[in-house]
Each structure stands twice: as structure tokens, then as C-alpha cells.
mmCIF file of C-alpha atoms and ligand atoms in Angstrom:
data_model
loop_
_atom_site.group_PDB
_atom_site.id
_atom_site.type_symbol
_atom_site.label_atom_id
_atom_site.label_comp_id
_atom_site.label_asym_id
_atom_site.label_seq_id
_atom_site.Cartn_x
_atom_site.Cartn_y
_atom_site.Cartn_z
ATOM 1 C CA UNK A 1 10.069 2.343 -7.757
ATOM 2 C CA UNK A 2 7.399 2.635 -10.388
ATOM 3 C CA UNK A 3 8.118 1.129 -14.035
ATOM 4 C CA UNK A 4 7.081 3.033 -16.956
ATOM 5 C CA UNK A 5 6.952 0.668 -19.485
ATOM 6 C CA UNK A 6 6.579 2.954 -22.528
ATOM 7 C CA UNK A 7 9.887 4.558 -21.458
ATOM 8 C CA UNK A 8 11.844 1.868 -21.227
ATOM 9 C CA UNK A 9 10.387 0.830 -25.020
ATOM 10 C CA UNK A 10 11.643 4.126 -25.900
ATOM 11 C CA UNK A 11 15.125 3.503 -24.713
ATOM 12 C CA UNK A 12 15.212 0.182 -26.116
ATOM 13 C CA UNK A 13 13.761 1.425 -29.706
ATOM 14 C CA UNK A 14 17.031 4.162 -29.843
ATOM 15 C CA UNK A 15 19.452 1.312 -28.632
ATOM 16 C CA UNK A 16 18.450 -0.970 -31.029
ATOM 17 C CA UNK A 17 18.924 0.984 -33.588
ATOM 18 C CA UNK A 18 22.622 1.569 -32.300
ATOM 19 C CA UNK A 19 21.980 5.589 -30.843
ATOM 20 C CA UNK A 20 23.042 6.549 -27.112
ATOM 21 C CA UNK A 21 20.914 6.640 -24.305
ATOM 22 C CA UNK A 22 21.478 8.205 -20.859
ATOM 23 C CA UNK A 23 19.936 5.254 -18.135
ATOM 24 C CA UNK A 24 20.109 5.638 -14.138
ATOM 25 C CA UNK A 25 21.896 3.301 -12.185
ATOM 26 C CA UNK A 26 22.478 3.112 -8.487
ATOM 27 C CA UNK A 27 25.935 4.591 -8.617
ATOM 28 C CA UNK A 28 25.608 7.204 -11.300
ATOM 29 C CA UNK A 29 23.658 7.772 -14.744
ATOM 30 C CA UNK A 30 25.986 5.991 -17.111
ATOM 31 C CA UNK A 31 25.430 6.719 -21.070
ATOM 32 C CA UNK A 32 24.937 3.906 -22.649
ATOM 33 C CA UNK A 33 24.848 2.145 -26.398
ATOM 34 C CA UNK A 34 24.854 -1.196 -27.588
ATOM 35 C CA UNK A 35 28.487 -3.112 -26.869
ATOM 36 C CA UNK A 36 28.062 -5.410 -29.654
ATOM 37 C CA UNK A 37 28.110 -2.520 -32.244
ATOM 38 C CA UNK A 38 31.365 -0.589 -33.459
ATOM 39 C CA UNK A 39 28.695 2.227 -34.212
ATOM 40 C CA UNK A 40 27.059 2.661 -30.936
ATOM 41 C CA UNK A 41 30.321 2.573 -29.005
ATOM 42 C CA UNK A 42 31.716 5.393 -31.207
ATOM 43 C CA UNK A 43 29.346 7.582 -30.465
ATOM 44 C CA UNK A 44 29.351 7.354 -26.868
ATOM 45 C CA UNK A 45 33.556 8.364 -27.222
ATOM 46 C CA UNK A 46 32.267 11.230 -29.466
ATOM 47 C CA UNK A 47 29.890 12.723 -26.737
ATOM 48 C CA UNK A 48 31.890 12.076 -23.966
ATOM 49 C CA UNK A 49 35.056 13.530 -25.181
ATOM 50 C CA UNK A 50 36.481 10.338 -23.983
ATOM 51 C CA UNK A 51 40.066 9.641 -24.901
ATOM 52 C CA UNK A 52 39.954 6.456 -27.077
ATOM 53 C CA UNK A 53 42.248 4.733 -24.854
ATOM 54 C CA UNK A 54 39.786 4.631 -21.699
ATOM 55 C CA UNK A 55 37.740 1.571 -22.210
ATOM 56 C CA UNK A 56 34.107 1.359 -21.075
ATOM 57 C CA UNK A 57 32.408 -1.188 -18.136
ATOM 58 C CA UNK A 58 29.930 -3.372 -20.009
ATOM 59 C CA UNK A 59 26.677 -3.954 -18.239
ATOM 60 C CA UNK A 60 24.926 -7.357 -17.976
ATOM 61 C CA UNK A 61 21.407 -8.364 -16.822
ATOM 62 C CA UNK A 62 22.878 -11.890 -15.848
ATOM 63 C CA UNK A 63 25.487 -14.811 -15.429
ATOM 64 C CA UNK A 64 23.858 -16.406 -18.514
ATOM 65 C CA UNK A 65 24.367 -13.412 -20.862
ATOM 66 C CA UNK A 66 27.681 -12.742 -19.671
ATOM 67 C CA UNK A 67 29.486 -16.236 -20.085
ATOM 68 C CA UNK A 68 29.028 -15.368 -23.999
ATOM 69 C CA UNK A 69 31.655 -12.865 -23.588
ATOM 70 C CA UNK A 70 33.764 -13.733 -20.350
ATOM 71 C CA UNK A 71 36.007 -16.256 -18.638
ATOM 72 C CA UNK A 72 34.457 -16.239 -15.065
ATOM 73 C CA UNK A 73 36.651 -18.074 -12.231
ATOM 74 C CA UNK A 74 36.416 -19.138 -8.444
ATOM 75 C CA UNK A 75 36.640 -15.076 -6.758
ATOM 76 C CA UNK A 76 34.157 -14.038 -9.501
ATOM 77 C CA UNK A 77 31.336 -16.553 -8.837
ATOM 78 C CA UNK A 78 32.169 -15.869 -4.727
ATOM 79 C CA UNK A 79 31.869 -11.951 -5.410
ATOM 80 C CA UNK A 80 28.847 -11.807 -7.533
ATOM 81 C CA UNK A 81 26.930 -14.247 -4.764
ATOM 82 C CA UNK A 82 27.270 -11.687 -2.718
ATOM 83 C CA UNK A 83 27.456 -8.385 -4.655
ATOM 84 C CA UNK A 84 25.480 -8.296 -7.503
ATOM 85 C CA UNK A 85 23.951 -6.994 -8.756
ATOM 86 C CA UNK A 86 25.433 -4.121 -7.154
ATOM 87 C CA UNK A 87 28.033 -1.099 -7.385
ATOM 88 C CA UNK A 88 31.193 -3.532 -7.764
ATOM 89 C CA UNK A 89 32.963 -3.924 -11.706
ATOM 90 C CA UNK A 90 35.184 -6.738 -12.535
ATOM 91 C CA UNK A 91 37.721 -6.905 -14.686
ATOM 92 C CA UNK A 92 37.631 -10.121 -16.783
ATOM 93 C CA UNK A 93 39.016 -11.983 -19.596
ATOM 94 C CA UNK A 94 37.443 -11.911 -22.832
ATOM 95 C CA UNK A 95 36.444 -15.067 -24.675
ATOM 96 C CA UNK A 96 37.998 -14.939 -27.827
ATOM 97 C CA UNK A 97 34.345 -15.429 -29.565
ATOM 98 C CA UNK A 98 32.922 -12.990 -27.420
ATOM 99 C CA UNK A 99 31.201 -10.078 -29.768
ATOM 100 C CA UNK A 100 32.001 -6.943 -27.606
ATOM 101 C CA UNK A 101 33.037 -4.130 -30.031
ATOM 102 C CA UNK A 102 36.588 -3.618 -29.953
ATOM 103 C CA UNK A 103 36.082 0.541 -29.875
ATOM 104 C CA UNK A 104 34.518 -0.626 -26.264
ATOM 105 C CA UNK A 105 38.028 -2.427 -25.492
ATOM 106 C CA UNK A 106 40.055 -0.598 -27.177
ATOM 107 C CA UNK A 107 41.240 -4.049 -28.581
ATOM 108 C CA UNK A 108 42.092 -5.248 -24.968
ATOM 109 C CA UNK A 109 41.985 -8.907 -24.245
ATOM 110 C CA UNK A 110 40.344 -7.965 -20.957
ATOM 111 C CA UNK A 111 36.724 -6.820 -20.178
ATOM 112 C CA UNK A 112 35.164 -4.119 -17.286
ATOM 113 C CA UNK A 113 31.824 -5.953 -16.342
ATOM 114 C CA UNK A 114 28.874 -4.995 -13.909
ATOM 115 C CA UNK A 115 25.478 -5.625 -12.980
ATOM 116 C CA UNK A 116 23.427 -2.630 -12.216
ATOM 117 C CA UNK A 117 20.891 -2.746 -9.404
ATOM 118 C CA UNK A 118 18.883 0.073 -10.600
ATOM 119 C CA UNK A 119 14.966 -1.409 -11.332
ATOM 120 C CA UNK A 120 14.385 0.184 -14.188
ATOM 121 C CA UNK A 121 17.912 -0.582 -15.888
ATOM 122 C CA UNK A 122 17.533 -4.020 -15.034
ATOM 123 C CA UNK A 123 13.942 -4.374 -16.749
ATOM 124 C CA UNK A 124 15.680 -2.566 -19.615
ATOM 125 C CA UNK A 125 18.812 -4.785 -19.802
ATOM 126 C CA UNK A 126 16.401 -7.832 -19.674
ATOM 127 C CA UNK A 127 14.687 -6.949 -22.861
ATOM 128 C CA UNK A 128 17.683 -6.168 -24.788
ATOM 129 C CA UNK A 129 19.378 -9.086 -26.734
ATOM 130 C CA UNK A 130 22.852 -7.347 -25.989
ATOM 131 C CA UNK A 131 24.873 -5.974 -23.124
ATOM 132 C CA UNK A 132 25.197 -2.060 -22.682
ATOM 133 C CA UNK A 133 28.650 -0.188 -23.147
ATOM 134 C CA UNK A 134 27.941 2.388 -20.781
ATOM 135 C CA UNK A 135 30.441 4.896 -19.173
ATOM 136 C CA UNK A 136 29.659 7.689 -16.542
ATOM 137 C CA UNK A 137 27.120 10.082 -18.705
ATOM 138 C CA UNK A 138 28.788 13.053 -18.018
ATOM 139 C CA UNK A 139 31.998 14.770 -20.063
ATOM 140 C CA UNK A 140 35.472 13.540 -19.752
ATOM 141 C CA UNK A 141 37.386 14.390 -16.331
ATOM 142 C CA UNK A 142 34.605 16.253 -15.518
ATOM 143 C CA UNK A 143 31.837 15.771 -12.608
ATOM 144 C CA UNK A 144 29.874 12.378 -13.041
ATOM 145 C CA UNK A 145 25.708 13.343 -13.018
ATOM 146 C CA UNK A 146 23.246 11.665 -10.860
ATOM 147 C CA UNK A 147 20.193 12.643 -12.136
ATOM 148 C CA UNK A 148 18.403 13.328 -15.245
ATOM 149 C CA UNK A 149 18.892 16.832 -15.025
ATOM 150 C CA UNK A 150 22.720 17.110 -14.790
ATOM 151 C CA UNK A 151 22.772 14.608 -17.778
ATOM 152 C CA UNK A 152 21.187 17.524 -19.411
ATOM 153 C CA UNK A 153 23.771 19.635 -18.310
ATOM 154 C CA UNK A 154 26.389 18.768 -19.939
ATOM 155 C CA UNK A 155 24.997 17.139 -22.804
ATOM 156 C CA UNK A 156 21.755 19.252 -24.141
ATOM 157 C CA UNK A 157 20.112 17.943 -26.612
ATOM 158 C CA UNK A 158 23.125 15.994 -28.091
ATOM 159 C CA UNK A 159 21.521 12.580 -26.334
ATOM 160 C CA UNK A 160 17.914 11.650 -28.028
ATOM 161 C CA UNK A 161 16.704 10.250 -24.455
ATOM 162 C CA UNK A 162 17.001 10.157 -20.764
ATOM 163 C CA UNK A 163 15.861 7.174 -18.709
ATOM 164 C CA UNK A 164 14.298 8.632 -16.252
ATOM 165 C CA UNK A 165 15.331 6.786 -12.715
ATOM 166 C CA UNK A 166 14.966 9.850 -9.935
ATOM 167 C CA UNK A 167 18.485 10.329 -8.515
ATOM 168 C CA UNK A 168 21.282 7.905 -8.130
ATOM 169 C CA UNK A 169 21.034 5.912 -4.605
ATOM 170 C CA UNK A 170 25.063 5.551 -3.937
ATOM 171 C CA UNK A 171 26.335 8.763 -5.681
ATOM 172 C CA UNK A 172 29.584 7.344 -6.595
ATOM 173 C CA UNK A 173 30.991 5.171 -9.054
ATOM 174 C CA UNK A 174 31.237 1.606 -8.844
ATOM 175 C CA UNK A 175 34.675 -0.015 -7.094
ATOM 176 C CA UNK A 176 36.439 -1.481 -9.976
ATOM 177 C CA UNK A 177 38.479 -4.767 -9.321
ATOM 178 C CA UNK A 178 40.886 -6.418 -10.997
ATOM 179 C CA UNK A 179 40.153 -10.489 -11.234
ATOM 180 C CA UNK A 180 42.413 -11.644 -13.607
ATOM 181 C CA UNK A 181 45.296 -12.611 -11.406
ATOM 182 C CA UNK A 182 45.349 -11.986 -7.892
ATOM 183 C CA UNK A 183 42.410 -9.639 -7.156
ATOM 184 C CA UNK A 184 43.541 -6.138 -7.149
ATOM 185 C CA UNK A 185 41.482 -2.880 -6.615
ATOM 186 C CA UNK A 186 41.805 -0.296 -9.394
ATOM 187 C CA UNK A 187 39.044 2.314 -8.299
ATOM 188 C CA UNK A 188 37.634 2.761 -4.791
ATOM 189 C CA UNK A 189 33.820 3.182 -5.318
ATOM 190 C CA UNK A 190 30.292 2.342 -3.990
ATOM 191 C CA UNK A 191 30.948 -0.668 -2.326
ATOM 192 C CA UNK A 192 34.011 -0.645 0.482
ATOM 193 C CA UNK A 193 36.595 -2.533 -0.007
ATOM 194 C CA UNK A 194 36.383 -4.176 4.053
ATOM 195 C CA UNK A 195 33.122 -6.060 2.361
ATOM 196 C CA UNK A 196 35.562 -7.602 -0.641
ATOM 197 C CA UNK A 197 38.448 -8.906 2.261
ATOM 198 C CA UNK A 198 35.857 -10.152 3.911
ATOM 199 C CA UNK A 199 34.181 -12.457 1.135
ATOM 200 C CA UNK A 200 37.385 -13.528 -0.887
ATOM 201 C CA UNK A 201 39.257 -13.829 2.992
ATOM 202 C CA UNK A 202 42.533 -12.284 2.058
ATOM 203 C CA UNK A 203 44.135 -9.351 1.729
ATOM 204 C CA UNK A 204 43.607 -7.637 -1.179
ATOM 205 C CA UNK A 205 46.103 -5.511 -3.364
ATOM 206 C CA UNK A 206 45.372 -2.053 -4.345
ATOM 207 C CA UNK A 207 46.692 -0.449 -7.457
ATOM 208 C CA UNK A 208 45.017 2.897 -7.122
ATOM 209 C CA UNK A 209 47.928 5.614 -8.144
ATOM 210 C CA UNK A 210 49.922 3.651 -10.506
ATOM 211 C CA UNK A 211 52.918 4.574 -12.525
ATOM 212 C CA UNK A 212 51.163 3.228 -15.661
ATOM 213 C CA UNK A 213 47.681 3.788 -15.787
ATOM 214 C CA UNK A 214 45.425 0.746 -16.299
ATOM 215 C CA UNK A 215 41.915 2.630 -15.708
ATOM 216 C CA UNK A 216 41.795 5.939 -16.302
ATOM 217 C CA UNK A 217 39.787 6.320 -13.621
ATOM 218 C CA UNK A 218 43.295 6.029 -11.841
ATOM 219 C CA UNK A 219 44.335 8.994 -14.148
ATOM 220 C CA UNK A 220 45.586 12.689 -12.265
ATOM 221 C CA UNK A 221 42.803 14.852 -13.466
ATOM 222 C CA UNK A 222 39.211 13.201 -12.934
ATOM 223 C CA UNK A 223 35.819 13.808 -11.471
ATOM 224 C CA UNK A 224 36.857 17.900 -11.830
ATOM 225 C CA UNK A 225 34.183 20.632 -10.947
ATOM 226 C CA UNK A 226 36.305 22.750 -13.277
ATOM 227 C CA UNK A 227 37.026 25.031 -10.088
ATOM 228 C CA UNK A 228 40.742 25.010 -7.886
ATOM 229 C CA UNK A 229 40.156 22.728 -5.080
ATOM 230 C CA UNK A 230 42.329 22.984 -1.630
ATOM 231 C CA UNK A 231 42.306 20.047 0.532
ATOM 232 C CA UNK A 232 42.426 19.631 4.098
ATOM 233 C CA UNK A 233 41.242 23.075 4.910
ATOM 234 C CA UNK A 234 41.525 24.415 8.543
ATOM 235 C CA UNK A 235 39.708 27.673 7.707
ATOM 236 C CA UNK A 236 38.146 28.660 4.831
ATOM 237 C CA UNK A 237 37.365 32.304 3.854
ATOM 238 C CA UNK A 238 34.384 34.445 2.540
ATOM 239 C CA UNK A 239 35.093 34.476 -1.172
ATOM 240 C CA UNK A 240 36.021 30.518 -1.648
ATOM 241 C CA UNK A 241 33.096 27.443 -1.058
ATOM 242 C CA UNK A 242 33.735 25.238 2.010
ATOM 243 C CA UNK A 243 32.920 22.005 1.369
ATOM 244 C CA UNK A 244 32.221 20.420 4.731
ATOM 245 C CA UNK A 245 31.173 17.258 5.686
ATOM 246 C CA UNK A 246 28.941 17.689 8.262
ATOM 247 C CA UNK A 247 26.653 20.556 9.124
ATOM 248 C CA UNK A 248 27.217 22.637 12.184
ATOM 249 C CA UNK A 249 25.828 25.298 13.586
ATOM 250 C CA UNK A 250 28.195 27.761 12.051
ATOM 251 C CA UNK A 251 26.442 28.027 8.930
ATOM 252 C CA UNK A 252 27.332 30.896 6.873
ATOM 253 C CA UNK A 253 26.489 31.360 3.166
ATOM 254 C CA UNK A 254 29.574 30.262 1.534
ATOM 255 C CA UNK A 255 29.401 26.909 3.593
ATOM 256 C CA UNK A 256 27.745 23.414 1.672
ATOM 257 C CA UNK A 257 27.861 20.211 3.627
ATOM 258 C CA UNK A 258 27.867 17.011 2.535
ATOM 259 C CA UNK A 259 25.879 15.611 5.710
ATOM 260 C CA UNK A 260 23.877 16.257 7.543
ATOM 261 C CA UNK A 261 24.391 13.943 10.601
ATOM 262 C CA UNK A 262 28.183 13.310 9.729
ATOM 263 C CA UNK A 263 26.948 10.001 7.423
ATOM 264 C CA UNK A 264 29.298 8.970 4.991
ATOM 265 C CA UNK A 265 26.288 7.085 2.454
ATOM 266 C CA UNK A 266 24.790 10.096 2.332
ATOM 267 C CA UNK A 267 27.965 12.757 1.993
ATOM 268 C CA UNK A 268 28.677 10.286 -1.016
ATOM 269 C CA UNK A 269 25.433 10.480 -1.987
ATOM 270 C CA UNK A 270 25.391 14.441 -2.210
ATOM 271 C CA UNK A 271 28.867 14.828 -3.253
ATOM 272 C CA UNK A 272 29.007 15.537 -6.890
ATOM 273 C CA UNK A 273 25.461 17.495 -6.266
ATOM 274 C CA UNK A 274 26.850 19.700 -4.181
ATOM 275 C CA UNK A 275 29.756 19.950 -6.575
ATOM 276 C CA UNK A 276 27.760 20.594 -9.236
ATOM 277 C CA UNK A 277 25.827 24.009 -6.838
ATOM 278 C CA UNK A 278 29.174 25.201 -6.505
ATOM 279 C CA UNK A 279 30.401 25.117 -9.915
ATOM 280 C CA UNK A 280 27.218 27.381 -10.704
ATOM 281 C CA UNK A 281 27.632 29.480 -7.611
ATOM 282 C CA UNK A 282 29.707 32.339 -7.847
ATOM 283 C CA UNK A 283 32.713 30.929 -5.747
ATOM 284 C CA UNK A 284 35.873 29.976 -7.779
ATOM 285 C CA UNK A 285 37.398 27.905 -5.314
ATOM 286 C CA UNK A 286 36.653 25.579 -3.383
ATOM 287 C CA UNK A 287 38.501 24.359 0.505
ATOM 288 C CA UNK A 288 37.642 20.885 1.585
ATOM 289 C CA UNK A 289 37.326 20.182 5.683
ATOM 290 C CA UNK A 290 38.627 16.442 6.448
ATOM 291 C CA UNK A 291 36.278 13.987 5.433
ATOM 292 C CA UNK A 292 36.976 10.951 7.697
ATOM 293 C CA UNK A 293 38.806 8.031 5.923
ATOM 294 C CA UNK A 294 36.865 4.736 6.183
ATOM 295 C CA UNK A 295 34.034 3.449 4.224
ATOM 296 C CA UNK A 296 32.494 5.592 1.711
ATOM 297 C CA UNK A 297 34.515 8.265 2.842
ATOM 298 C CA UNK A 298 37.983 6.462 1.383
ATOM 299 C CA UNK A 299 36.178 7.077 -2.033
ATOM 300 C CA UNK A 300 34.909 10.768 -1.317
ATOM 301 C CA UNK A 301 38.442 11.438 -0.371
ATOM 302 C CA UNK A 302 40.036 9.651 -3.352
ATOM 303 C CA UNK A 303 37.782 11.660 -5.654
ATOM 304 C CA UNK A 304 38.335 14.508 -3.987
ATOM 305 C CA UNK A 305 42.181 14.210 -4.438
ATOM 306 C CA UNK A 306 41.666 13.365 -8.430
ATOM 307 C CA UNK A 307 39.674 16.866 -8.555
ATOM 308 C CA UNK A 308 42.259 18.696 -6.804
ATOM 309 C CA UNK A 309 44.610 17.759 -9.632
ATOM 310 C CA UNK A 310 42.433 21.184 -11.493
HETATM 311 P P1 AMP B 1 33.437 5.470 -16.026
HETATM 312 O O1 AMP B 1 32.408 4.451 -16.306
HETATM 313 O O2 AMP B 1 33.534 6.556 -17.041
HETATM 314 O O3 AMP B 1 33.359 6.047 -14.647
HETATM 315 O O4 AMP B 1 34.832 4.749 -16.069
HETATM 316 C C1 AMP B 1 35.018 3.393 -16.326
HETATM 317 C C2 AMP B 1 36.283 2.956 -15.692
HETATM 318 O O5 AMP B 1 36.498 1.567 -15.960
HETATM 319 C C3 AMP B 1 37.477 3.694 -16.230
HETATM 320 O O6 AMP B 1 38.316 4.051 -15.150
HETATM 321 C C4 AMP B 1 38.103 2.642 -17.117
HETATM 322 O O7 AMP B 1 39.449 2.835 -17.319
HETATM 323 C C5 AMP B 1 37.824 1.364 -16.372
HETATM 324 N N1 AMP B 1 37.943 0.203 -17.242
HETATM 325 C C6 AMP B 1 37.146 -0.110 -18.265
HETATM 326 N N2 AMP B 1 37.578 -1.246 -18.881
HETATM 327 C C7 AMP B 1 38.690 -1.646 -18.221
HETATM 328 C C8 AMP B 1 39.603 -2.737 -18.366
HETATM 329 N N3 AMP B 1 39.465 -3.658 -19.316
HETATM 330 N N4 AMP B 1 40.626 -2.827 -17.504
HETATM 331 C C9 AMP B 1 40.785 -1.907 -16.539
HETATM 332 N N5 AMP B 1 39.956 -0.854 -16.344
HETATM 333 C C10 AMP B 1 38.928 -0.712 -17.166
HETATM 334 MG MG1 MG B 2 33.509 8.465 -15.552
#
């Protein structure tokens, strides 16, 4: 991918001086501000319409930078070998000198940490001499945007800039895991949870539907078109979208597939695109055909589910 330098001097003129900008990552565009700064962080709850109980995932450029603000242990150093940077985010302890705003926190002794992938968010983070607050850029419970263009969307010209980074490679939000204690998933995401077993060799608890909600990613309304969604459809008929997973030769108008070989990267991939169409399509409901349950597909069903909730 090609680096524009003068863009990324753009972005990290507005951050400095504690505004919002919208920057690409690998899983989606996240909207990000300066986590050291009371000020920045506000405004990205203001623009989001984010309840001020839903902390935000800090992103780092490196170990180095984030030992300032973090207790790291044994499964962390063993996960981000192998991971990062990546779509994974940890949940860590803060250091009690750590400078993260508490808005970002919402005065929680614990941290949501990740290391983007993306090229051009990496050169940006680099430059910066702070980590980036930076939440889905996209409004609360709704749709999450992987491109520039659904950034502007839903927020106009309320955001100064957009990072410009083409279109998100995964599609989906990172897999949020607990580290704390005993690692425990709180968010199925971009990178399957078979890789995590694998690496920390045990099994792993998941904490996805919880009683009391400790991400609100876990919360019953989330990732919403704004449209009724049925799940699980056998047939679907001529005034409601079918969402279907992989493209046969059926095709009639009303029909949008994820797929178009039956592959689960790239279903995820297209998923809140395709979402998205049919939000602006004249369809008001939408019926889901099974999307098979492993991989990638475990978090295309899960957000699926959280949409349904409409
Ligand atoms: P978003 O970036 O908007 O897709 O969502 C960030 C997710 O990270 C939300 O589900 C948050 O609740 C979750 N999160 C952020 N900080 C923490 C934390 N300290 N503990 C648990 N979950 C967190
Ligand atoms: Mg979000």
C-alpha cells in the first residue's frame, strides 16, 4: 500500500491538537483522538452517541509505548508474539501512573489495548507521542464502516478528516479477550478463537452473552442496519432482502450474498457492506440463510444475532 505522507501529517496536525480523526485499520475504520487527553476522548463519545459507560480500545504502535500504561504478563507476551499486530484486543491492567484519560476508561482500573496492522495507521501511530482512543467510527449500535465513504455516512462533515486507507481487509471487529485472570473471550472478532487455544494451549472461557455486561460489545442491540432482521431463513420472499452467504445460481433481485465461493474471510469481509446496500435499498427487512458456524463465520453469526435484537 502506498503512503501519503502529507496525509498522515494532516491527521497527526488535528490529533495533536486534541480533534477526532477517522483512520483505517484492518478490521474496521475506528475514530480516533488522543487517549492521553480528557478533551479528545469527549469528543469522540459526543460523535458517536456512545453511552459513557462503553469504554474505548486504546491503540499502540509498540510493546515499548504500551508498558507506560499497562501491566503485561506471561499469556500477553505469548499472544502478541504471535498476533500482533493484528485484529486481537486485550484487556489489561492499568498502571496506576499510566496517563490514559479516564473519559476513555470510564475510571476503570482495566485497559482495552490493540495493535493495528493497517500500514498507514501504523506509520501514523509511530509519529505520535501518544496512543489513540479509537472506537468503531460509525454511530452507536449501529453498522461499523469500512471505508472512507461510509465514515462519511454517518458522520458528514462533523469529523475534520478521513485517513484514507482503501477498505478494511478483515471487515469485522477485532476479538476482544479478557487477560486479567484466566483468559476469557468477551467479543468474537477477526481473529478465531481455534488460533488463541492453540497458542496459550488450554481451553479458553467465553463470556460472550453475559448477565452483566462487561463490553458493550456483548450488549443486545449492536452492529444494527436499522432494518428487522429474521434469522435462519428457509425461504425468503419478494418484498424482504435475503442475505445469503453464498451465491447460487438462483439469483433474483432481492438476493445479496456475502460470497461468492462460500468463503467465510471474504463473507466477513462484505458483511456490513452489504448491510449497508440494503439499508439504502428499498427492502425493510431483511431474512438471513445459515451462515456456517466455524471460523469467521462464528463472528458473522454472532453479529448477526446482536442485529436481530432491532
Ligand atoms: P468498538 O471499538 O466500538 O467496536 O468497541 C470497543 C469494545 O471494547 C466495546 O465492546 C467495549 O466495551 C470494549 N472494551 C473497551 N474497554 C474495555 C475494558 N476495559 N474491559 C472490557 N471491555 C472493554
Ligand atoms: Mg463499535
Amino acid at each position: 500500500m502506498k503512503i501519503n505522507l502529507a496525509n498522515i501529517k494532516k491527521a497527526k496536525k488535528l490529533l495533536d491538537n486534541r480533534d477526532c480523526v477517522a483512520i483505517p485499520t484492518e478490521t474496521v475504520y475506528g475514530l480516533a483522538g488522543n487517549a492521553y487527553s480528557d478533551q479528545a476522548c469527549k469528543k469522540i463519545f459526543k460523535l458517536k452517541k456512545r453511552p459513557k459507560d462503553n469504554p474505548l480500545i486504546v491503540h499502540y504502535y509498540n510493546i515499548k509505548d504500551l508498558r507506560k500504561d499497562c501491566e503485561l504478563n506471561y499469556n500477553f507476551y505469548k499472544l502478541y508474539k504471535k498476533f500482533c499486530p493484528g485484529p486481537v484486543t486485550f484487556v489489561m491492567n492499568l498502571k496506576r501512573k499510566s496517563k490514559i484519560s479516564k473519559i476513555a476508561t470510564n475510571n476503570n482500573a482495566s485497559l482495552a489495548i490493540r495493535f493495528p496492522r493497517h500500514p498507514i495507521t501504523r506509520h501514523l501511530l509511530k509519529k505520535l507521542n501518544y496512543p489513540l482512543a479509537a472506537p468503531s467510527a460509525n454511530l452507536s449500535t449501529k453498522v461499523s464502516a469500512v471505508s472512507p465513504s461510509q465514515v462519511k455516512e454517518d458522520f458528514g462533515k462533523k469529523i475534520k478528516y478521513i485517513l484514507n486507507g482503501g477498505k478494511s481487509s478483515i471487515g469485522v471487529e477485532s476479538t476482544i479477550i479478557d487477560l486479567r485472570k484466566k483468559p476469557k473471550i468477551l467479543r468474537l472478532g477477526g481473529l478465531e478463537i481455534i488460533k488463541i487455544k492453540k497458542i496459550l494451549k488450554k481451553e479458553i472461557k467465553e463470556n460472550l452473552y453475559p448477565k452483566r455486561i462487561i463490553a458493550p460489545g456483548q450488549s443486545k442491540l449492536h452492529y444494527s442496519p436499522g432494518l428487522p432482521i429474521r434469522l435462519n431463513a428457509k425461504k425468503i420472499s419478494d418484498n424482504e432482502a435475503g442475505l445469503i452467504f453464498k451465491k447460487d445460481k438462483k439469483k433474483k433481485k432481492n438476493f445479496f450474498y456475502l460470497s461468492k465461493k462460500g468463503n467465510l474471510n471474504e463473507a466477513a469481509k462484505n458483511l456490513y457492506s452489504i448491510l449497508r446496500k440494503i439499508k439504502k435499498s428499498k427492502y425493510k427487512s431483511i431474512a438471513v440463510t445459515k451462515v456456517p458456524n466455524f471460523g469467521l463465520g462464528k463472528t458473522i453469526n454472532d453479529r448477526l444475532i446482536k442485529a436481530s435484537k432491532y
